[in-house]
Coordinates of C-alpha atoms and ligand atoms in Angstrom, one line a residue:
M1 CA 43.3 10.0 -52.6
D2 CA 45.9 12.8 -52.3
G3 CA 48.0 12.9 -49.2
E4 CA 49.8 15.9 -47.8
R5 CA 53.5 16.3 -48.0
C6 CA 55.5 17.8 -45.2
K7 CA 58.5 15.9 -43.8
V8 CA 57.9 13.1 -46.2
V9 CA 60.4 13.1 -48.9
T10 CA 59.5 10.0 -50.8
S11 CA 57.1 7.1 -51.1
R12 CA 59.1 4.2 -52.6
C13 CA 57.9 0.9 -53.9
L14 CA 59.6 -2.1 -52.4
T15 CA 59.1 -4.1 -55.5
C16 CA 60.0 -2.0 -58.5
G17 CA 61.6 1.1 -56.8
Y18 CA 59.1 3.6 -58.2
S19 CA 59.2 6.7 -56.1
S20 CA 57.0 9.8 -55.6
G21 CA 56.9 12.9 -53.5
D22 CA 53.3 12.2 -52.5
I23 CA 52.1 9.8 -49.9
L24 CA 51.3 6.6 -51.8
L25 CA 49.5 3.8 -50.1
R26 CA 50.6 1.3 -52.8
C27 CA 52.7 1.6 -55.9
P28 CA 50.7 3.0 -58.8
R29 CA 53.0 1.3 -61.3
C30 CA 53.2 -2.3 -60.1
G31 CA 50.7 -2.4 -57.2
G32 CA 53.5 -3.4 -54.8
L33 CA 53.9 -2.2 -51.2
A34 CA 55.3 1.3 -50.9
T35 CA 57.0 2.7 -47.7
L36 CA 57.7 6.3 -46.7
E37 CA 61.2 7.8 -46.4
Y38 CA 61.8 10.9 -44.4
S39 CA 64.2 13.7 -45.2
E40 CA 65.3 14.3 -41.7
L41 CA 64.4 12.5 -38.5
R42 CA 64.5 14.1 -35.1
W43 CA 63.7 12.1 -31.9
R44 CA 61.2 14.3 -30.1
V45 CA 58.5 12.8 -27.9
N46 CA 55.3 14.8 -27.0
E47 CA 55.4 13.6 -23.4
G48 CA 51.8 14.7 -22.7
D49 CA 50.3 12.7 -25.6
A50 CA 49.1 9.3 -24.6
S51 CA 48.8 8.0 -28.1
I52 CA 51.0 7.1 -31.1
W53 CA 50.9 10.9 -31.9
R54 CA 53.5 11.4 -29.1
Y55 CA 55.9 10.5 -32.0
S56 CA 54.3 12.9 -34.5
D57 CA 57.8 14.2 -35.5
L58 CA 58.5 10.8 -36.9
L59 CA 55.1 10.3 -38.6
P60 CA 53.5 11.9 -41.6
E61 CA 51.7 15.2 -41.0
F62 CA 48.0 15.6 -41.5
S63 CA 45.7 18.5 -41.2
R64 CA 43.4 16.3 -39.2
R65 CA 44.6 13.9 -36.6
V66 CA 42.4 10.9 -35.5
S67 CA 43.1 9.1 -32.2
L68 CA 41.2 6.9 -29.8
G69 CA 44.1 6.6 -27.5
E70 CA 46.0 3.8 -29.3
G71 CA 49.6 3.0 -28.4
L72 CA 51.6 3.2 -25.1
T73 CA 50.5 -0.4 -24.5
P74 CA 51.8 -2.1 -21.3
V75 CA 54.9 -4.3 -21.2
R76 CA 54.4 -7.1 -18.8
R77 CA 56.8 -9.7 -17.4
V78 CA 55.8 -13.3 -17.9
G79 CA 58.4 -15.5 -16.3
T80 CA 61.7 -14.5 -17.9
L81 CA 60.0 -12.8 -20.8
Y82 CA 58.7 -9.4 -21.6
V83 CA 55.3 -9.3 -23.3
K84 CA 54.0 -6.2 -25.0
L85 CA 50.2 -6.3 -24.8
E86 CA 48.7 -4.8 -27.9
T87 CA 45.4 -6.1 -26.7
A88 CA 45.2 -3.0 -24.5
N89 CA 44.6 -0.9 -27.6
P90 CA 41.1 0.6 -28.1
T91 CA 39.7 -2.2 -30.2
G92 CA 42.0 -4.8 -28.8
S93 CA 44.7 -5.2 -31.4
Y94 CA 47.8 -3.6 -32.8
A95 CA 45.8 -2.7 -35.9
D96 CA 44.6 0.4 -34.0
R97 CA 48.0 2.0 -34.6
A98 CA 47.5 1.7 -38.3
S99 CA 43.9 2.8 -38.2
A100 CA 44.9 6.1 -36.4
V101 CA 47.3 7.0 -39.2
L102 CA 45.0 5.8 -42.0
A103 CA 41.9 7.5 -40.6
S104 CA 43.9 10.8 -40.2
Y105 CA 45.0 10.5 -43.8
L106 CA 41.5 9.8 -45.1
A107 CA 39.9 12.5 -43.0
S108 CA 42.5 15.0 -44.0
A109 CA 42.0 14.2 -47.7
G110 CA 38.2 14.5 -47.3
V111 CA 37.5 10.9 -48.4
D112 CA 34.0 10.1 -47.4
R113 CA 33.6 6.6 -48.7
V114 CA 36.1 3.7 -48.6
L115 CA 36.1 0.1 -49.7
V116 CA 38.4 -2.0 -47.6
R117 CA 39.4 -5.6 -48.1
Y118 CA 38.7 -7.7 -45.1
A119 CA 41.6 -8.6 -42.9
E120 CA 41.2 -10.0 -39.4
D121 CA 41.2 -7.3 -36.7
F122 CA 42.3 -4.6 -39.2
T123 CA 38.9 -3.9 -40.9
Y124 CA 37.1 -3.9 -37.5
S125 CA 39.7 -1.5 -36.2
L126 CA 39.6 0.8 -39.2
A127 CA 35.8 0.9 -39.3
T128 CA 35.8 1.9 -35.6
Y129 CA 38.2 4.7 -36.3
L130 CA 36.3 5.9 -39.3
R131 CA 33.0 6.1 -37.6
G132 CA 31.4 9.5 -38.2
L133 CA 34.2 10.3 -40.7
A134 CA 33.6 8.1 -43.7
E135 CA 31.3 5.4 -44.9
V136 CA 33.0 2.1 -44.8
Q137 CA 32.4 -0.9 -47.0
V138 CA 34.2 -4.2 -46.4
S139 CA 34.8 -6.7 -49.2
L140 CA 35.2 -10.4 -48.5
P141 CA 37.2 -11.8 -51.4
R142 CA 37.5 -15.2 -49.6
P143 CA 34.3 -15.5 -47.6
A144 CA 35.1 -19.0 -46.4
E145 CA 38.2 -17.7 -44.5
V146 CA 36.3 -15.0 -42.7
D147 CA 35.6 -15.1 -38.9
P148 CA 31.7 -14.9 -38.9
L149 CA 31.7 -13.2 -35.5
E150 CA 33.9 -10.5 -36.8
V151 CA 31.5 -9.9 -39.7
L152 CA 28.7 -9.5 -37.2
S153 CA 30.8 -7.0 -35.2
L154 CA 31.4 -5.1 -38.5
A155 CA 27.7 -5.1 -39.1
D156 CA 27.2 -3.6 -35.6
L157 CA 29.5 -0.7 -36.7
G158 CA 27.2 0.0 -39.6
V159 CA 29.6 -1.3 -42.2
T160 CA 28.3 -2.6 -45.5
I161 CA 29.5 -6.1 -46.5
T162 CA 30.2 -6.8 -50.2
F163 CA 31.6 -9.7 -52.1
E164 CA 32.9 -7.5 -54.9
S165 CA 36.5 -6.6 -55.3
G166 CA 37.8 -3.2 -56.5
E167 CA 39.0 -2.2 -53.0
N168 CA 40.8 1.1 -52.6
L169 CA 42.3 0.1 -49.3
I170 CA 44.0 -3.1 -48.1
Y171 CA 45.9 -3.8 -44.9
E172 CA 49.3 -3.9 -46.6
N173 CA 50.0 -0.2 -47.3
S174 CA 52.5 2.5 -46.5
L175 CA 50.5 4.0 -43.7
T176 CA 49.8 0.7 -41.9
V177 CA 53.6 0.4 -41.7
E178 CA 53.8 4.0 -40.3
G179 CA 51.3 3.2 -37.6
L180 CA 52.8 -0.2 -36.6
K181 CA 56.4 1.1 -36.5
T182 CA 55.4 3.1 -33.3
I183 CA 55.7 -0.2 -31.4
A184 CA 59.5 0.1 -32.0
Y185 CA 59.5 3.7 -30.9
E186 CA 57.8 2.7 -27.6
L187 CA 60.4 0.0 -27.0
A188 CA 63.1 2.6 -27.8
E189 CA 61.6 5.2 -25.4
R190 CA 61.2 2.7 -22.6
S191 CA 64.5 0.9 -23.3
V192 CA 63.1 -2.5 -22.5
P193 CA 66.1 -4.6 -21.5
A194 CA 65.6 -7.4 -24.1
E195 CA 67.9 -8.4 -26.9
R196 CA 65.3 -9.4 -29.4
V197 CA 61.7 -8.7 -30.3
V198 CA 59.6 -11.6 -31.4
V199 CA 56.5 -11.0 -33.5
P200 CA 54.0 -13.2 -35.3
V201 CA 54.2 -13.3 -39.1
E202 CA 51.1 -13.4 -41.2
T203 CA 51.9 -11.0 -44.0
G204 CA 55.2 -9.9 -42.6
L205 CA 54.2 -6.3 -42.4
L206 CA 54.6 -6.0 -38.6
A207 CA 58.1 -7.3 -38.8
L208 CA 58.9 -5.0 -41.6
A209 CA 57.4 -2.1 -39.7
L210 CA 59.5 -2.9 -36.6
V211 CA 62.7 -3.0 -38.6
K212 CA 61.8 0.3 -40.1
G213 CA 60.9 1.9 -36.7
L214 CA 64.1 0.7 -35.1
R215 CA 66.2 2.0 -38.0
E216 CA 64.5 5.3 -37.9
A217 CA 64.9 5.6 -34.1
R218 CA 68.7 5.0 -34.6
E219 CA 68.7 7.6 -37.4
A220 CA 67.0 10.0 -35.1
G221 CA 69.8 9.5 -32.6
I222 CA 68.5 6.9 -30.2
D223 CA 70.8 4.0 -29.2
V224 CA 68.5 1.1 -29.8
D225 CA 69.2 -2.4 -31.1
Y226 CA 66.9 -5.3 -31.0
E227 CA 67.0 -8.3 -33.3
V228 CA 63.7 -8.8 -34.9
I229 CA 62.4 -12.4 -35.1
G230 CA 59.3 -13.3 -37.1
V231 CA 57.4 -16.4 -36.1
V232 CA 55.6 -18.6 -38.6
V233 CA 53.2 -21.3 -37.4
G234 CA 53.3 -24.8 -38.8
G235 CA 54.5 -25.5 -42.4
E236 CA 53.1 -22.3 -43.9
E237 CA 55.1 -20.9 -46.8
G238 CA 57.6 -18.2 -46.0
N239 CA 56.1 -14.8 -46.7
T240 CA 57.1 -12.9 -49.8
L241 CA 57.3 -9.6 -48.0
L242 CA 59.9 -10.9 -45.6
T243 CA 62.2 -12.0 -48.4
R244 CA 62.4 -8.3 -49.2
V245 CA 63.2 -7.2 -45.6
R246 CA 66.7 -7.4 -44.4
G247 CA 67.2 -8.0 -40.7
V248 CA 64.3 -10.3 -39.9
K249 CA 65.1 -13.9 -38.8
V250 CA 62.2 -16.3 -39.3
E251 CA 61.5 -19.0 -36.7
R252 CA 59.0 -21.8 -37.1
V253 CA 56.8 -23.3 -34.4
S254 CA 54.4 -26.2 -34.6
V255 CA 50.7 -25.7 -34.2
E256 CA 50.8 -27.9 -31.1
E257 CA 53.4 -25.7 -29.4
A258 CA 51.4 -22.6 -30.3
I259 CA 48.2 -24.1 -28.8
E260 CA 50.1 -25.1 -25.6
S261 CA 51.4 -21.6 -25.3
M262 CA 47.9 -20.1 -25.9
V263 CA 46.5 -22.3 -23.1
L264 CA 49.3 -21.3 -20.8
L265 CA 48.7 -17.6 -21.4
A266 CA 45.0 -18.0 -20.9
R267 CA 45.6 -19.5 -17.5
R268 CA 47.5 -16.3 -16.7
G269 CA 44.6 -14.2 -17.7
M270 CA 45.7 -13.4 -21.2
K271 CA 43.4 -14.7 -24.0
V272 CA 45.6 -14.2 -27.0
K273 CA 45.2 -15.3 -30.5
L274 CA 47.1 -18.4 -31.7
L275 CA 49.7 -16.4 -33.7
S276 CA 50.5 -14.2 -30.8
A277 CA 50.8 -17.2 -28.6
A278 CA 53.3 -18.7 -31.1
A279 CA 55.4 -15.6 -30.8
V280 CA 55.4 -16.0 -27.0
A281 CA 56.3 -19.7 -27.3
V282 CA 59.4 -18.9 -29.5
A283 CA 60.4 -16.0 -27.4
S284 CA 60.5 -18.2 -24.3
T285 CA 62.9 -20.6 -25.9
L286 CA 65.2 -17.8 -27.1
G287 CA 65.6 -15.9 -23.8
R288 CA 66.1 -12.2 -23.2
S289 CA 63.2 -11.5 -25.5
L290 CA 60.1 -9.4 -25.8
A291 CA 57.1 -10.9 -27.5
V292 CA 54.5 -8.7 -29.1
V293 CA 51.0 -10.0 -28.4
T294 CA 49.2 -8.5 -31.3
A295 CA 45.6 -9.5 -30.6
G296 CA 43.4 -11.3 -28.2
Y297 CA 39.8 -12.6 -28.0
G298 CA 36.6 -11.2 -26.8
R299 CA 37.3 -7.5 -27.0
R300 CA 35.2 -5.8 -29.5
R301 CA 34.2 -2.6 -27.8
I302 CA 36.0 0.6 -27.2
R303 CA 37.9 0.3 -23.9
K304 CA 39.2 3.8 -23.7
L305 CA 36.2 5.0 -21.7
Y306 CA 37.1 3.2 -18.5
T307 CA 40.8 2.6 -18.6
R308 CA 41.9 6.1 -19.3
S309 CA 39.1 7.5 -17.2
K310 CA 39.2 8.6 -13.6
V311 CA 37.3 5.6 -12.3
G312 CA 39.7 3.1 -14.0
K313 CA 42.7 4.7 -12.5
E314 CA 41.1 4.9 -9.1
V315 CA 40.0 1.3 -9.2
L316 CA 43.5 0.2 -10.0
R317 CA 45.0 2.4 -7.3
V318 CA 42.7 1.0 -4.6
L319 CA 43.1 -2.6 -5.9
K320 CA 46.9 -2.4 -5.7
K321 CA 46.5 -1.1 -2.1
L322 CA 44.1 -3.8 -1.1
G323 CA 45.8 -6.7 -2.8
E324 CA 42.7 -8.7 -3.4
A325 CA 39.2 -7.3 -3.2
T326 CA 35.6 -7.7 -4.5
A327 CA 34.1 -4.9 -6.7
Y328 CA 32.0 -3.9 -3.7
E329 CA 35.0 -3.6 -1.4
I330 CA 36.7 -1.4 -4.0
W331 CA 33.6 0.7 -4.4
S332 CA 33.4 1.1 -0.6
K333 CA 36.9 2.5 -0.5
L334 CA 36.1 5.1 -3.1
D335 CA 33.7 7.0 -0.8
G336 CA 30.8 7.1 -3.1
R337 CA 32.7 9.1 -5.7
F338 CA 31.7 6.6 -8.4
S339 CA 28.7 4.3 -8.9
L340 CA 29.0 0.6 -8.1
R341 CA 28.0 -0.1 -11.7
G342 CA 30.8 2.1 -12.9
V343 CA 33.3 0.2 -10.8
Y344 CA 32.0 -3.1 -12.2
K345 CA 32.3 -1.9 -15.8
S346 CA 35.7 -0.5 -15.1
L347 CA 36.9 -3.9 -13.7
A348 CA 35.5 -5.8 -16.7
S349 CA 37.4 -3.5 -19.0
L350 CA 40.6 -3.7 -17.0
E351 CA 40.3 -7.5 -16.9
E352 CA 40.0 -7.7 -20.6
Q353 CA 43.1 -5.7 -21.0
G354 CA 45.1 -8.0 -18.9
L355 CA 45.5 -5.3 -16.1
V356 CA 43.4 -7.1 -13.6
H357 CA 42.8 -10.8 -12.9
Y358 CA 40.1 -12.4 -10.8
R359 CA 39.3 -15.7 -9.1
Y360 CA 36.0 -16.9 -7.8
V361 CA 35.5 -17.3 -4.1
V362 CA 32.4 -18.1 -2.0
R363 CA 31.3 -15.4 0.4
G364 CA 28.2 -15.7 2.5
G365 CA 27.1 -18.6 0.4
R366 CA 27.5 -16.6 -2.9
K367 CA 30.0 -16.9 -5.6
V368 CA 31.9 -13.7 -5.9
K369 CA 34.8 -12.4 -8.0
L370 CA 37.9 -11.5 -6.1
Y371 CA 40.1 -9.2 -8.1
R372 CA 43.7 -8.4 -8.0
A373 CA 45.9 -6.0 -10.1
L374 CA 48.5 -7.6 -12.3
E375 CA 52.1 -6.3 -12.1
H376 CA 53.4 -4.3 -15.1
Ligands
LIG401 ZN1 56.1 -0.7 -57.9

């Protein structure tokens, strides 16, 4: 898989130091993780672009760019904390940022078949992004550790499941880092008034990407400085990746605390995964923090359609004006410009993204949902 070279000066292996002028996903010499270094960085934001490609000057260049509208996720206040809701991405996780870059790379290189090693959220995201571009096979090297529902979702996408290895793509690669670092750019662009950014640690790649993104934003002339904290749940072993990253402090949290935090967030309308809840739990003890909620539950379809659509925007606008309203009341205010069904679908989508919350009330003997818009 040959990449294109433009601004990219060097791919460098974090393990052995091997370097190359091509875009390398992994090190060809030792198999370690490679990252990309740029010759010159300029902070330029394509204001009109509502995806990670608004930072195209700080990303690799490709002849074909793939996007489903990932990135620019909302930052919400939860008590004294800020929470960045990556669940608002097209397939509901931060992995969509990586998928946009990887799919662009693969499509530009004319790759029509790819074997990806299963990784929670990532493989589903990438398969979604590669629909119609390349045939995707997913390998399950440790089938017992796989979320069966996710395998069914993958099957829905037309992905072939295999138990063989020999993958040519795994989650930990240079372009995943490029995609994920855009979270740091968004924080820099919005200058969120926090002192630290708290992220869940599974492989350590997200923390690494944030450190890289913040460093690059500074090199590009932006005055941004957040301490990056990686959160590990329970007694899990420290990650090998993080031992190679300077500037990440690791905090531990018990499974009990993580579950408590998960339940608390669910009550506020945010069904986030345990690891993300753990990051929120730690962030709340540290103060002046922003926690990145990387993934949630129950969002396995493309959301883009309704949220970035006219109906989604109109529904939110009307709902903010009304305070609390049923779907029917919202629809009535829209003067028949959209179908009632469209309003229902839009509300379901907004709700799953944490933009709208509802409670049940009884109206005329019937149980109805009363919606309200959440503040961002
Ligand atoms: Zn190497």
